[in-house]
């Protein structure tokens, strides 16, 4: 039996399409990676296409690895000549070959987010931009959007007109790009932007890669921005032997899963694909192999409310499955407590393993309560979206040494390590060297090599010379034949004494940092052992720079995963919990009050659709009647996305009442009995800000003649913020009583009676 006989009819049509543009509208869980890998095999085996002429582009390293493994398995011999990589990795490979034709060295450095912030801080200081009024992050965000739209610094400045803020952004943009080039560095947006610039300026480079890549496949096409669209359009615009443009371009995507507008993704790229590429064949992959019928029906019912989409509907041959669960809790503490308790119970009963579970939320801030409850229940977990391994101080320090050795023009890297470990080179000395470098239009490191000739340094120049000698010595060793990268990192650690200082410190934190350095060494050794081409320092730094946090998710480890809905895209779990399903949370407040709320809410609805379709076996949705946000208690009605799900698809459950729960007056509370299969609960407007009870005026105490309290130890009292709790102790002070209260959702609090305004609950 042929491998193509295992495909469904639509998948087979897509695999066998071999000429002209192809748009695959691939719904969640519809086997799109399988289609792409089989299509590559079909082109090679049945159409005689040279593997050298095939390019497959993904958005994440994880997706690229999975596709590479499948391609290698199906294609076998010759598969190593197929480019399977992310947009950014593809552009790096192109730039390493031709970037010298647009004024950069091929050994360029890639700046991460922290490097960008450091550079922008220096620029704001140089341009006298008040960062209290114009934040560095806001400037970097504006610059990123400009690059996504292929707007040059000069064009951006011309468009600023009389807008003061935009004109300051423009000045910063010009200086930012100038300094990046002086440091022979690119940021992530530049990797795409500069590749497009290269192709526009260097026809030879463009024709070379057009001839190289006769067949191009792009995954997750709905997430492309303008720059990525232009890159794909340029690469696929080559002509055949008859001088005709064939556009042998296959893009795979789902407009219903376009959720990265905030990163510059342009949904119009997929919605208008047929206009950009004439004679496009459109094939819909709607059969889902992941989820139950009930989960898919729920997803379809939600997403059909969007107007800006291509018509399609997921279906499956899988079982009907459980109804989707929806629970509305009294507050966010109960929500976190109940979900983590249920996970613990399911695992202890043998029904599931921890790695079967994912808790998804709209914002990172929602993870705190879950993390607290998880720790209390001793549940193994991992939060996706925490600090990336490569952003830890000790790791960045060692990487900065490697970057300096690889590219001395990288001012950010050199400045980071000039006094790490301490060499007595302070900020004043660094500023004087930096001023000299700017005045003479040279790099910071080059200025360091001339320290003895910088008049403002005086005797501190002698402290700089050993650092320069260290770097030059390591550079010369790297050029020796047979000298490995693992030897280089060992020499850095030995020569700098970095590890010795941490060992001397001896604290738990220092031991953790040593462990992180050891892990970096492991990574470098693994790179040397597994590199397809000859391992180089540039290659290692490039691989590290392109790693995303989600790429490190080990799905085999037995722990639950907590992450935002954005991070969950591309993943699947048997059990999925989506929490915080409330108006103002999801969809968020910003979407509800945007200039174009319809467009923003449709993006939020797509995000909800993505979350729902992550679930394979069971999906649980939850909301809270009250939630603490920015120090204030808010009351939000259930999300409109819950209302869009027909009641026959939902199993609505009422949480088990706790001994102590916050009770509110009738006009500010939901009626627990209304949480039924009807629609009552969804139709009742509720206040969005907390209004406390009116309480008696505080008693006045004078010295020892303090008045009596109307509650005693053991009584249940109510606090305006913490709800109800039990008084466990009362102590007389000089002018007030100190009341100790145990609140079920907030723990033990010690309060002064005058200010606490506690009211006894009868």
XYZ file of C-alpha atoms in Angstrom:
762
model
C 0.000 0.000 0.000
C 1.284 3.492 -0.904
C 1.893 6.020 1.882
C -0.536 8.312 0.042
C -3.408 5.836 0.460
C -3.562 6.734 4.172
C -4.613 10.300 3.320
C -8.212 11.491 3.190
C -9.457 12.785 -0.212
C -8.750 16.477 0.484
C -5.326 15.731 1.920
C -4.491 13.642 -1.168
C -5.570 16.494 -3.485
C -3.240 18.844 -1.629
C -0.317 16.408 -1.764
C -0.683 15.814 -5.510
C -0.958 19.504 -6.451
C 2.414 20.328 -8.023
C 2.113 23.494 -10.129
C 1.022 27.018 -9.283
C -0.106 28.644 -6.013
C -2.000 26.528 -3.469
C -3.881 27.753 -0.403
C -4.564 25.041 2.176
C -7.158 26.159 4.700
C -6.223 23.686 7.418
C -8.426 23.627 10.496
C -7.067 22.767 13.921
C -5.958 19.139 14.220
C -6.536 18.431 10.516
C -3.115 16.862 9.870
C -1.489 19.752 8.023
C 2.080 18.741 8.953
C 1.333 15.280 7.590
C 0.124 16.843 4.345
C 3.209 19.028 3.997
C 5.670 16.191 4.608
C 3.821 13.837 2.232
C 3.702 16.600 -0.377
C 7.483 16.984 -0.157
C 7.882 13.221 -0.619
C 5.428 13.246 -3.547
C 7.296 16.061 -5.342
C 10.579 14.169 -5.016
C 9.326 10.641 -5.755
C 6.568 11.250 -8.289
C 7.509 14.550 -9.904
C 11.292 14.227 -9.872
C 11.898 17.473 -7.977
C 15.426 17.801 -6.588
C 15.377 18.012 -2.755
C 17.782 20.966 -3.155
C 14.919 22.950 -4.726
C 12.499 22.653 -1.798
C 12.061 25.145 1.062
C 9.659 24.579 3.972
C 9.148 27.476 6.401
C 7.589 27.231 9.869
C 7.130 29.718 12.708
C 8.711 27.857 15.637
C 11.821 25.765 16.096
C 9.620 23.070 17.646
C 7.481 22.855 14.481
C 10.613 22.887 12.309
C 12.140 19.998 14.306
C 8.965 17.939 14.037
C 8.707 18.554 10.297
C 12.406 17.803 9.773
C 12.068 14.486 11.613
C 9.037 13.482 9.549
C 10.643 14.558 6.261
C 13.813 12.602 7.046
C 11.734 9.518 7.863
C 9.560 9.678 4.722
C 12.065 10.960 2.158
C 15.201 9.248 3.417
C 18.270 9.778 1.226
C 18.637 13.382 0.045
C 16.346 14.889 2.671
C 19.278 16.754 4.256
C 19.299 19.059 1.205
C 15.765 20.293 1.922
C 15.637 23.522 3.895
C 13.200 23.064 6.796
C 13.445 26.015 9.170
C 11.727 29.021 10.709
C 11.393 32.366 8.951
C 14.177 33.806 11.083
C 16.540 30.861 10.640
C 15.960 30.892 6.881
C 16.802 34.586 6.720
C 19.933 34.129 8.843
C 21.231 31.507 6.390
C 20.526 33.813 3.456
C 22.159 36.799 5.163
C 25.253 34.825 6.192
C 25.890 34.349 2.482
C 25.096 37.796 1.056
C 24.792 40.412 3.839
C 28.249 41.819 3.055
C 26.734 43.255 -0.142
C 24.572 45.636 1.951
C 27.302 46.801 4.316
C 27.412 44.240 7.135
C 29.946 41.562 8.013
C 28.829 37.932 7.756
C 29.729 37.434 11.445
C 26.862 39.708 12.552
C 25.371 39.347 16.043
C 21.649 38.868 16.733
C 20.333 41.096 19.535
C 17.693 39.725 21.886
C 15.034 41.794 23.656
C 17.282 42.694 26.589
C 20.075 43.791 24.264
C 17.603 45.999 22.410
C 16.437 47.633 25.648
C 20.017 48.278 26.742
C 20.830 49.900 23.421
C 17.654 51.993 23.427
C 18.398 53.250 26.941
C 21.773 54.512 25.711
C 20.121 56.154 22.710
C 17.463 57.875 24.824
C 20.208 59.250 27.045
C 22.180 60.399 23.985
C 19.134 62.054 22.362
C 17.912 63.570 25.672
C 14.617 61.679 25.468
C 12.821 61.708 28.830
C 12.021 58.022 29.403
C 9.466 58.964 32.054
C 7.390 60.533 29.279
C 8.445 58.330 26.354
C 9.126 54.768 27.447
C 11.943 52.745 25.806
C 9.572 49.831 25.295
C 7.089 52.079 23.488
C 9.849 53.256 21.153
C 11.024 49.698 20.447
C 7.428 48.612 19.823
C 6.933 51.450 17.326
C 10.195 50.545 15.576
C 9.203 46.893 15.403
C 5.874 47.759 13.785
C 7.671 49.989 11.277
C 10.021 47.160 10.285
C 7.110 44.720 10.021
C 5.608 47.127 7.487
C 9.001 47.635 5.732
C 9.094 51.317 6.664
C 12.655 52.664 6.659
C 13.935 55.166 9.268
C 13.915 57.919 6.629
C 10.335 57.161 5.537
C 9.255 56.983 9.164
C 10.768 60.422 9.808
C 8.992 61.879 6.760
C 5.666 60.466 7.942
C 6.061 61.951 11.429
C 5.066 65.437 10.244
C 4.368 67.685 13.213
C 3.659 64.827 15.622
C 6.099 65.369 18.514
C 6.055 61.780 19.843
C 6.423 60.228 16.407
C 9.253 62.613 15.536
C 11.129 61.514 18.680
C 10.526 57.886 17.690
C 11.944 58.714 14.266
C 15.138 60.203 15.728
C 15.536 57.142 17.925
C 14.888 54.835 14.939
C 17.615 56.505 12.866
C 20.141 56.374 15.721
C 19.121 52.805 16.633
C 19.769 51.481 13.138
C 23.008 53.449 12.927
C 24.309 51.884 16.128
C 23.141 48.399 15.194
C 25.113 48.647 11.968
C 28.157 50.028 13.788
C 27.955 47.013 16.118
C 27.471 44.673 13.133
C 24.259 43.529 14.794
C 20.668 42.816 13.775
C 17.572 42.512 15.917
C 14.883 39.907 15.182
C 12.828 42.237 12.993
C 15.955 43.067 11.002
C 16.423 39.425 10.047
C 13.329 39.650 7.826
C 13.630 43.364 6.998
C 17.261 43.133 5.885
C 16.639 39.984 3.818
C 13.907 41.817 1.887
C 16.259 44.799 1.525
C 18.986 42.476 0.259
C 16.685 40.988 -2.393
C 15.481 44.429 -3.464
C 19.035 45.775 -3.824
C 20.899 42.675 -4.997
C 19.214 40.999 -7.953
C 21.965 38.392 -8.146
C 21.184 37.191 -4.619
C 17.443 37.143 -5.341
C 17.802 35.158 -8.584
C 20.169 32.714 -6.870
C 17.581 31.824 -4.210
C 14.656 31.899 -6.663
C 16.484 29.281 -8.716
C 17.438 27.382 -5.589
C 13.892 27.232 -4.176
C 11.578 26.178 -6.996
C 9.007 24.837 -4.516
C 8.180 26.798 -1.361
C 5.864 25.754 1.464
C 4.881 28.060 4.320
C 3.161 26.788 7.466
C 0.948 28.968 9.736
C 0.575 31.501 6.932
C -2.137 33.391 8.831
C 0.575 34.615 11.215
C 2.713 36.343 8.571
C 3.282 40.089 8.632
C 3.836 42.433 5.682
C 7.607 41.890 5.617
C 7.200 38.096 5.634
C 4.598 38.302 2.876
C 6.973 40.370 0.749
C 9.819 37.931 1.412
C 7.702 34.941 0.312
C 6.408 36.861 -2.720
C 9.951 37.725 -3.841
C 11.274 34.200 -3.356
C 8.366 32.573 -5.206
C 8.414 34.997 -8.162
C 11.095 33.198 -10.154
C 10.458 32.257 -13.788
C 10.637 28.827 -15.400
C 12.539 27.863 -18.554
C 9.762 29.352 -20.679
C 10.094 32.679 -18.876
C 6.768 32.232 -17.052
C 6.071 32.862 -13.361
C 4.672 29.672 -11.847
C 4.445 30.689 -8.176
C 5.016 27.137 -6.956
C 4.015 28.331 -3.526
C 1.939 26.305 -1.084
C 0.771 28.131 2.033
C -0.990 26.379 4.887
C -2.991 28.263 7.440
C -6.264 28.903 9.200
C -7.630 32.425 9.370
C -9.645 31.292 12.413
C -6.336 30.840 14.263
C -4.852 34.253 13.420
C -4.091 35.509 16.949
C -0.860 37.477 16.648
C -2.041 40.884 15.487
C -0.181 42.407 18.437
C 3.046 41.030 16.937
C 2.281 42.464 13.518
C 0.476 39.498 11.938
C -1.761 40.632 9.068
C -4.808 38.394 8.625
C -5.378 39.951 5.187
C -2.369 37.975 3.892
C -4.426 34.784 4.033
C -7.847 36.311 3.362
C -6.551 37.978 0.174
C -4.117 35.269 -0.941
C -6.024 34.552 -4.154
C -5.747 38.240 -5.167
C -1.973 38.341 -4.587
C -1.372 35.039 -6.410
C -3.652 34.580 -9.443
C -4.986 31.121 -10.341
C -4.725 29.894 -6.767
C -6.261 26.528 -5.987
C -7.997 26.493 -2.580
C -8.369 23.229 -0.637
C -10.060 23.009 2.760
C -8.875 20.484 5.348
C -11.815 20.286 7.745
C -11.564 16.758 9.169
C -10.153 16.923 12.685
C -8.191 13.987 14.138
C -7.619 15.472 17.604
C -10.809 16.286 19.472
C -14.209 14.851 20.321
C -17.369 15.877 18.457
C -18.615 17.988 21.383
C -15.387 19.966 21.610
C -15.373 20.631 17.853
C -19.037 21.622 17.808
C -18.315 24.070 20.611
C -15.409 25.556 18.654
C -17.539 25.890 15.499
C -20.380 27.587 17.388
C -18.027 30.195 18.831
C -16.006 31.027 15.707
C -19.006 31.277 13.370
C -19.819 34.592 15.076
C -16.811 36.191 13.338
C -17.523 38.059 10.117
C -13.972 38.399 8.718
C -13.273 34.747 7.953
C -13.352 32.114 5.239
C -16.284 29.730 5.593
C -15.376 26.294 6.950
C -16.469 23.912 9.698
C -14.475 21.266 11.533
C -15.832 17.710 11.793
C -14.503 14.423 13.102
C -15.081 10.680 13.131
C -14.006 10.637 16.785
C -16.447 9.816 19.589
C -19.099 12.217 20.855
C -17.215 12.687 24.117
C -18.192 14.534 27.282
C -20.074 17.825 27.141
C -17.925 20.886 27.662
C -17.884 21.775 31.366
C -18.618 25.290 32.576
C -18.391 26.396 36.205
C -18.815 29.853 37.655
C -17.033 30.260 40.989
C -17.581 32.899 43.634
C -14.044 34.235 43.189
C -10.717 33.554 41.499
C -9.313 31.823 44.608
C -12.061 29.198 44.491
C -11.498 28.799 40.743
C -7.794 28.007 41.204
C -8.466 25.796 44.216
C -11.138 23.690 42.502
C -9.224 23.192 39.253
C -6.003 22.106 40.960
C -7.952 19.826 43.332
C -9.644 18.144 40.368
C -6.315 17.593 38.595
C -4.854 16.037 41.753
C -7.884 13.752 42.114
C -7.814 12.574 38.471
C -4.113 11.728 38.684
C -4.342 9.973 42.061
C -7.281 7.902 40.795
C -5.141 6.693 37.886
C -7.395 8.260 35.268
C -4.655 10.562 33.894
C -1.040 11.667 34.209
C 0.065 15.193 35.061
C 1.373 15.816 31.543
C -2.175 15.302 30.225
C -3.246 18.676 31.687
C -2.946 22.283 30.570
C -4.313 25.341 32.368
C -4.761 28.215 29.924
C -5.450 31.861 30.704
C -5.662 35.184 28.891
C -2.959 37.041 30.838
C 0.190 35.934 32.667
C -1.011 37.606 35.875
C -3.686 34.911 36.266
C -1.030 32.257 36.859
C -0.127 33.408 40.395
C -3.114 31.905 42.203
C -2.803 28.634 40.303
C 0.883 28.423 41.137
C 0.163 28.933 44.844
C -2.489 26.192 44.893
C -0.302 23.839 42.825
C 2.602 24.222 45.248
C 0.304 23.561 48.227
C -0.916 20.352 46.597
C 2.598 19.271 45.609
C 1.718 19.041 41.918
C 4.665 19.092 39.467
C 4.244 21.952 36.998
C 5.900 24.215 34.490
C 4.919 27.753 33.519
C 5.526 28.591 29.861
C 6.346 32.247 29.447
C 8.584 32.618 32.509
C 12.186 33.677 32.281
C 13.898 32.101 29.306
C 17.007 30.096 30.210
C 19.134 32.291 27.948
C 17.937 35.460 29.712
C 19.449 34.475 33.087
C 22.282 36.747 34.184
C 25.071 34.197 34.389
C 24.116 32.672 31.030
C 23.983 36.074 29.347
C 27.369 36.962 30.878
C 29.104 33.931 29.377
C 27.295 34.413 26.068
C 28.497 38.033 26.053
C 32.110 36.776 26.256
C 31.427 34.464 23.319
C 29.794 37.299 21.349
C 32.721 39.630 22.035
C 35.199 37.021 20.809
C 33.054 36.374 17.734
C 32.210 40.005 16.928
C 34.190 42.729 18.699
C 31.898 45.351 17.169
C 29.026 44.232 19.427
C 29.084 47.150 21.863
C 26.279 45.775 24.064
C 28.108 42.493 24.698
C 31.445 44.205 25.413
C 29.909 46.710 27.838
C 28.135 43.898 29.678
C 31.338 42.034 30.556
C 33.979 44.737 30.803
C 33.601 44.634 34.583
C 32.297 41.049 34.983
C 33.833 39.684 37.120
C 34.843 42.954 38.779
C 38.002 44.570 37.423
C 37.634 48.003 38.988
C 36.254 49.461 35.751
C 33.358 51.649 36.810
C 30.539 53.425 34.996
C 32.513 56.666 34.704
C 35.345 54.892 32.894
C 32.874 53.126 30.618
C 31.176 56.427 29.751
C 34.526 58.042 28.910
C 35.483 55.166 26.615
C 32.034 55.316 25.022
C 32.337 59.078 24.413
C 35.733 58.526 22.767
C 34.247 55.796 20.545
C 31.365 58.027 19.435
C 33.636 61.003 18.758
C 35.954 58.895 16.600
C 33.218 56.802 14.961
C 34.696 53.501 16.143
C 33.316 50.567 18.131
C 33.472 50.466 21.918
C 35.885 47.516 21.840
C 38.164 49.287 19.364
C 38.238 52.241 21.749
C 39.247 49.859 24.566
C 42.239 48.715 22.518
C 43.314 52.390 22.437
C 42.710 53.011 26.149
C 46.228 54.344 26.756
C 45.560 57.087 24.195
C 42.279 58.270 25.750
C 43.338 61.344 27.775
C 40.278 61.336 30.082
C 41.043 57.853 31.458
C 44.323 58.555 33.200
C 45.535 55.654 35.356
C 42.327 53.628 34.896
C 43.578 52.748 31.404
C 45.841 50.169 33.064
C 42.741 48.289 34.296
C 41.393 47.974 30.753
C 44.525 46.515 29.174
C 44.252 43.059 30.885
C 40.655 42.718 29.643
C 41.666 43.454 26.045
C 44.588 41.019 26.346
C 42.216 38.332 27.623
C 39.829 38.741 24.672
C 42.643 38.890 22.102
C 44.245 35.766 23.596
C 40.962 33.845 23.383
C 40.444 35.027 19.809
C 43.862 33.755 18.766
C 43.208 30.358 20.396
C 39.902 30.045 18.559
C 41.766 30.394 15.265
C 44.073 27.499 16.119
C 43.380 24.255 14.285
C 41.735 21.589 16.444
C 40.641 24.052 19.148
C 36.997 23.285 20.007
C 34.198 25.520 21.239
C 33.928 23.495 24.448
C 37.615 24.237 25.110
C 36.894 27.918 24.470
C 34.112 28.109 27.063
C 36.294 26.217 29.582
C 39.097 28.746 29.000
C 36.683 31.675 29.473
C 35.449 30.288 32.794
C 39.000 29.589 33.940
C 40.586 32.866 32.803
C 37.826 35.081 34.194
C 37.422 33.191 37.471
C 33.643 33.408 37.009
C 32.974 29.971 38.498
C 35.478 30.450 41.307
C 33.635 33.556 42.487
C 30.322 31.698 42.561
C 31.872 28.728 44.356
C 33.381 31.088 46.918
C 29.974 32.685 47.498
C 28.556 29.248 48.329
C 24.892 30.280 48.570
C 21.989 28.268 47.164
C 21.487 30.944 44.522
C 25.167 30.713 43.530
C 24.868 26.937 43.219
C 21.822 27.372 40.966
C 23.799 29.784 38.807
C 26.676 27.310 38.539
C 24.136 24.707 37.465
C 22.885 27.049 34.733
C 26.428 27.578 33.461
C 26.955 23.807 33.428
C 23.774 23.490 31.369
C 25.084 26.091 28.903
C 28.273 24.043 28.529
C 26.106 20.952 27.910
C 24.222 22.867 25.222
C 27.457 23.879 23.496
C 28.840 20.318 23.567
C 25.543 18.997 22.159
C 25.716 21.607 19.391
C 29.241 20.505 18.460
C 28.225 16.841 18.400
C 25.003 17.318 16.414
C 25.829 20.165 14.008
C 24.954 19.225 10.414
C 27.668 21.519 9.074
C 31.035 22.302 10.659
C 30.332 23.777 14.105
C 31.292 27.432 14.458
C 31.003 30.026 17.188
C 28.689 32.080 14.946
C 26.535 29.003 14.372
C 26.210 28.304 18.098
C 25.324 31.912 18.941
C 22.801 31.933 16.120
C 21.127 28.760 17.389
C 20.906 30.160 20.921
C 19.537 33.504 19.715
C 16.683 31.876 17.808
C 15.407 29.711 20.681
C 11.943 30.545 22.014
C 10.607 29.480 25.411
C 7.971 27.196 23.895
C 10.717 25.323 22.026
C 11.947 23.949 25.361
C 8.621 22.378 26.332
C 9.312 18.739 27.104
C 5.983 16.982 26.606
C 7.362 13.723 28.022
C 8.015 15.103 31.523
C 5.152 14.358 33.903
C 4.072 17.846 34.930
C 1.060 20.015 34.216
C 1.577 23.065 32.037
C 0.377 26.601 32.728
C 0.474 29.085 29.865
C -1.323 31.895 28.115
C -3.683 31.046 25.280
C -1.238 32.631 22.833
C 1.534 30.259 23.945
C -0.722 27.205 23.577
C -1.094 27.488 19.814
C 0.213 24.393 18.070
C -0.068 22.203 21.176
C -2.642 19.647 22.289
C -3.607 18.079 25.625
C -6.180 15.469 26.694
C -7.473 17.774 29.458
C -7.660 21.553 29.001
C -8.891 24.173 31.484
C -9.567 27.689 30.203
C -10.077 29.984 33.178
C -11.159 33.602 33.563
C -13.977 33.376 30.993
C -15.422 36.764 31.928
C -16.214 40.004 30.137
C -13.282 42.339 30.758
C -10.902 39.403 31.174
C -11.622 37.380 28.040
C -12.442 39.266 25.895
C -10.201 41.765 27.600
C -11.043 45.290 28.682
C -8.786 46.789 25.995
C -10.624 44.913 23.236
C -14.032 45.980 24.555
C -12.995 49.642 24.593
C -10.815 49.767 21.467
C -11.369 52.258 18.635
C -12.542 49.330 16.529
C -14.028 46.898 19.083
C -15.532 44.603 16.445
C -12.104 43.857 14.954
C -10.475 43.384 18.360
C -13.249 41.136 19.680
C -12.973 38.972 16.565
C -9.265 38.531 17.368
C -10.195 37.573 20.942
C -12.778 35.117 19.609
C -10.123 33.507 17.408
C -7.981 33.168 20.521
C -10.879 31.442 22.278
C -11.244 29.103 19.288
C -7.531 28.243 19.522
C -7.902 27.464 23.228
C -10.952 25.244 22.720
C -9.294 23.254 19.929
C -6.257 22.427 22.094
C -8.448 19.949 23.999
C -8.536 16.326 22.893
C -10.724 14.554 25.460
C -12.161 17.003 27.978
C -12.575 20.794 27.987
C -13.422 22.773 31.125
C -14.287 26.477 31.065
C -14.577 28.595 34.193
C -15.378 32.113 35.349
C -15.397 33.944 38.672
C -18.108 36.229 39.986
C -15.477 38.422 41.584
C -11.799 38.833 40.796
C -9.013 41.024 42.174
C -7.527 43.251 39.486
C -4.932 45.936 40.209
C -5.847 45.856 43.904
C -9.589 46.275 43.330
C -12.369 43.715 43.445
C -14.308 43.596 40.197
C -17.549 41.869 39.282
C -17.752 40.606 35.736
C -20.494 38.701 33.959
C -19.548 35.483 32.125
C -17.817 35.965 28.778
C -19.876 36.452 25.633
C -18.000 33.428 24.296
C -19.806 31.279 26.884
C -23.106 32.745 25.744
C -22.284 31.771 22.156
C -22.127 28.071 23.080
C -25.557 26.370 22.858
C -26.717 25.044 26.221
C -26.984 21.462 24.893
C -23.201 21.414 24.441
C -22.511 22.615 28.001
C -22.592 20.831 31.312
C -22.990 23.690 33.780
C -21.942 22.790 37.301
C -22.262 24.622 40.598
C -19.174 24.634 42.813
C -19.484 23.056 46.254
C -20.152 25.846 48.773
C -17.237 26.625 51.082
C -17.666 27.162 54.813
C -16.755 30.805 54.380
C -17.623 32.637 51.188
C -18.045 36.309 50.572
C -21.731 37.239 50.654
C -22.872 40.427 49.020
C -26.053 42.392 49.167
C -28.662 41.406 46.609
C -28.026 44.197 44.151
C -24.304 43.324 43.885
C -24.480 39.548 43.735
C -25.294 36.706 41.400
C -28.006 34.329 42.518
C -26.390 30.897 42.922
C -29.691 29.239 42.028
C -29.700 30.952 38.621
C -26.671 28.895 37.560
C -28.793 26.415 35.633
C -29.249 25.233 32.085
C -31.247 28.354 31.321
C -29.930 31.726 30.184
C -30.807 33.802 33.266
C -27.295 34.148 34.556
C -25.995 35.451 31.259
C -28.651 38.113 30.898
C -28.238 39.904 34.231
C -26.127 43.083 34.121
C -23.665 43.244 36.981
C -21.586 46.091 38.379
C -17.971 46.313 37.218
C -16.533 48.053 40.264
C -16.709 47.084 43.917
C -18.980 49.081 46.183
C -18.406 48.344 49.875
C -21.097 48.077 52.509
C -21.987 51.121 54.513
C -20.541 50.506 57.969
C -20.878 52.365 61.247
C -18.574 55.293 61.897
C -15.314 54.103 63.530
C -15.255 54.194 67.295
C -13.009 56.764 68.946
C -10.550 55.474 71.532
C -8.741 57.522 74.135
C -5.876 55.925 76.042
C -7.038 53.056 78.206
C -10.713 53.981 77.795
C -11.096 52.119 74.493
C -14.656 51.181 73.645
C -15.813 47.584 73.410
C -16.009 45.628 70.159
C -19.266 44.032 69.036
C -17.478 40.764 68.165
C -15.219 38.383 70.078
C -12.746 35.548 69.479
C -14.467 32.765 67.540
C -17.000 35.064 65.877
C -17.393 35.268 62.115
C -16.788 38.779 60.809
C -16.822 40.396 57.395
C -14.104 42.644 55.909
C -14.770 44.959 52.986
C -11.858 43.462 50.970
C -11.138 40.007 52.398
C -14.732 38.814 52.819
C -15.701 36.625 55.781
C -13.350 35.074 58.308
C -13.025 33.894 61.915
C -11.565 36.061 64.685
C -8.747 34.056 66.282
C -7.245 36.681 68.625
C -7.840 40.214 69.933
C -5.046 42.227 71.561
C -5.384 45.623 73.280
C -2.925 48.222 72.050
C -2.230 51.765 73.173
C -5.068 53.374 71.226
C -6.665 50.517 69.303
C -7.370 46.793 69.203
C -5.278 44.484 67.030
C -7.642 41.837 65.637
C -6.313 38.627 64.125
C -8.667 37.116 61.539
C -8.291 33.934 59.513
C -9.790 34.447 56.047
C -10.291 31.254 54.000
C -9.187 32.862 50.739
C -6.559 35.327 52.007
C -4.974 33.620 54.986
C -4.342 35.136 58.443
C -4.472 38.940 58.680
C -3.693 41.218 61.664
C -5.884 44.323 61.479
C -6.451 47.458 63.565
C -10.137 47.514 64.452
C -10.553 51.237 63.719
C -9.490 50.886 60.112
C -10.621 47.322 59.452
C -14.293 48.166 60.076
C -15.091 44.520 60.722
C -18.793 43.672 60.906
C -20.044 40.665 62.851
C -21.988 38.148 60.753
C -25.013 36.789 62.606
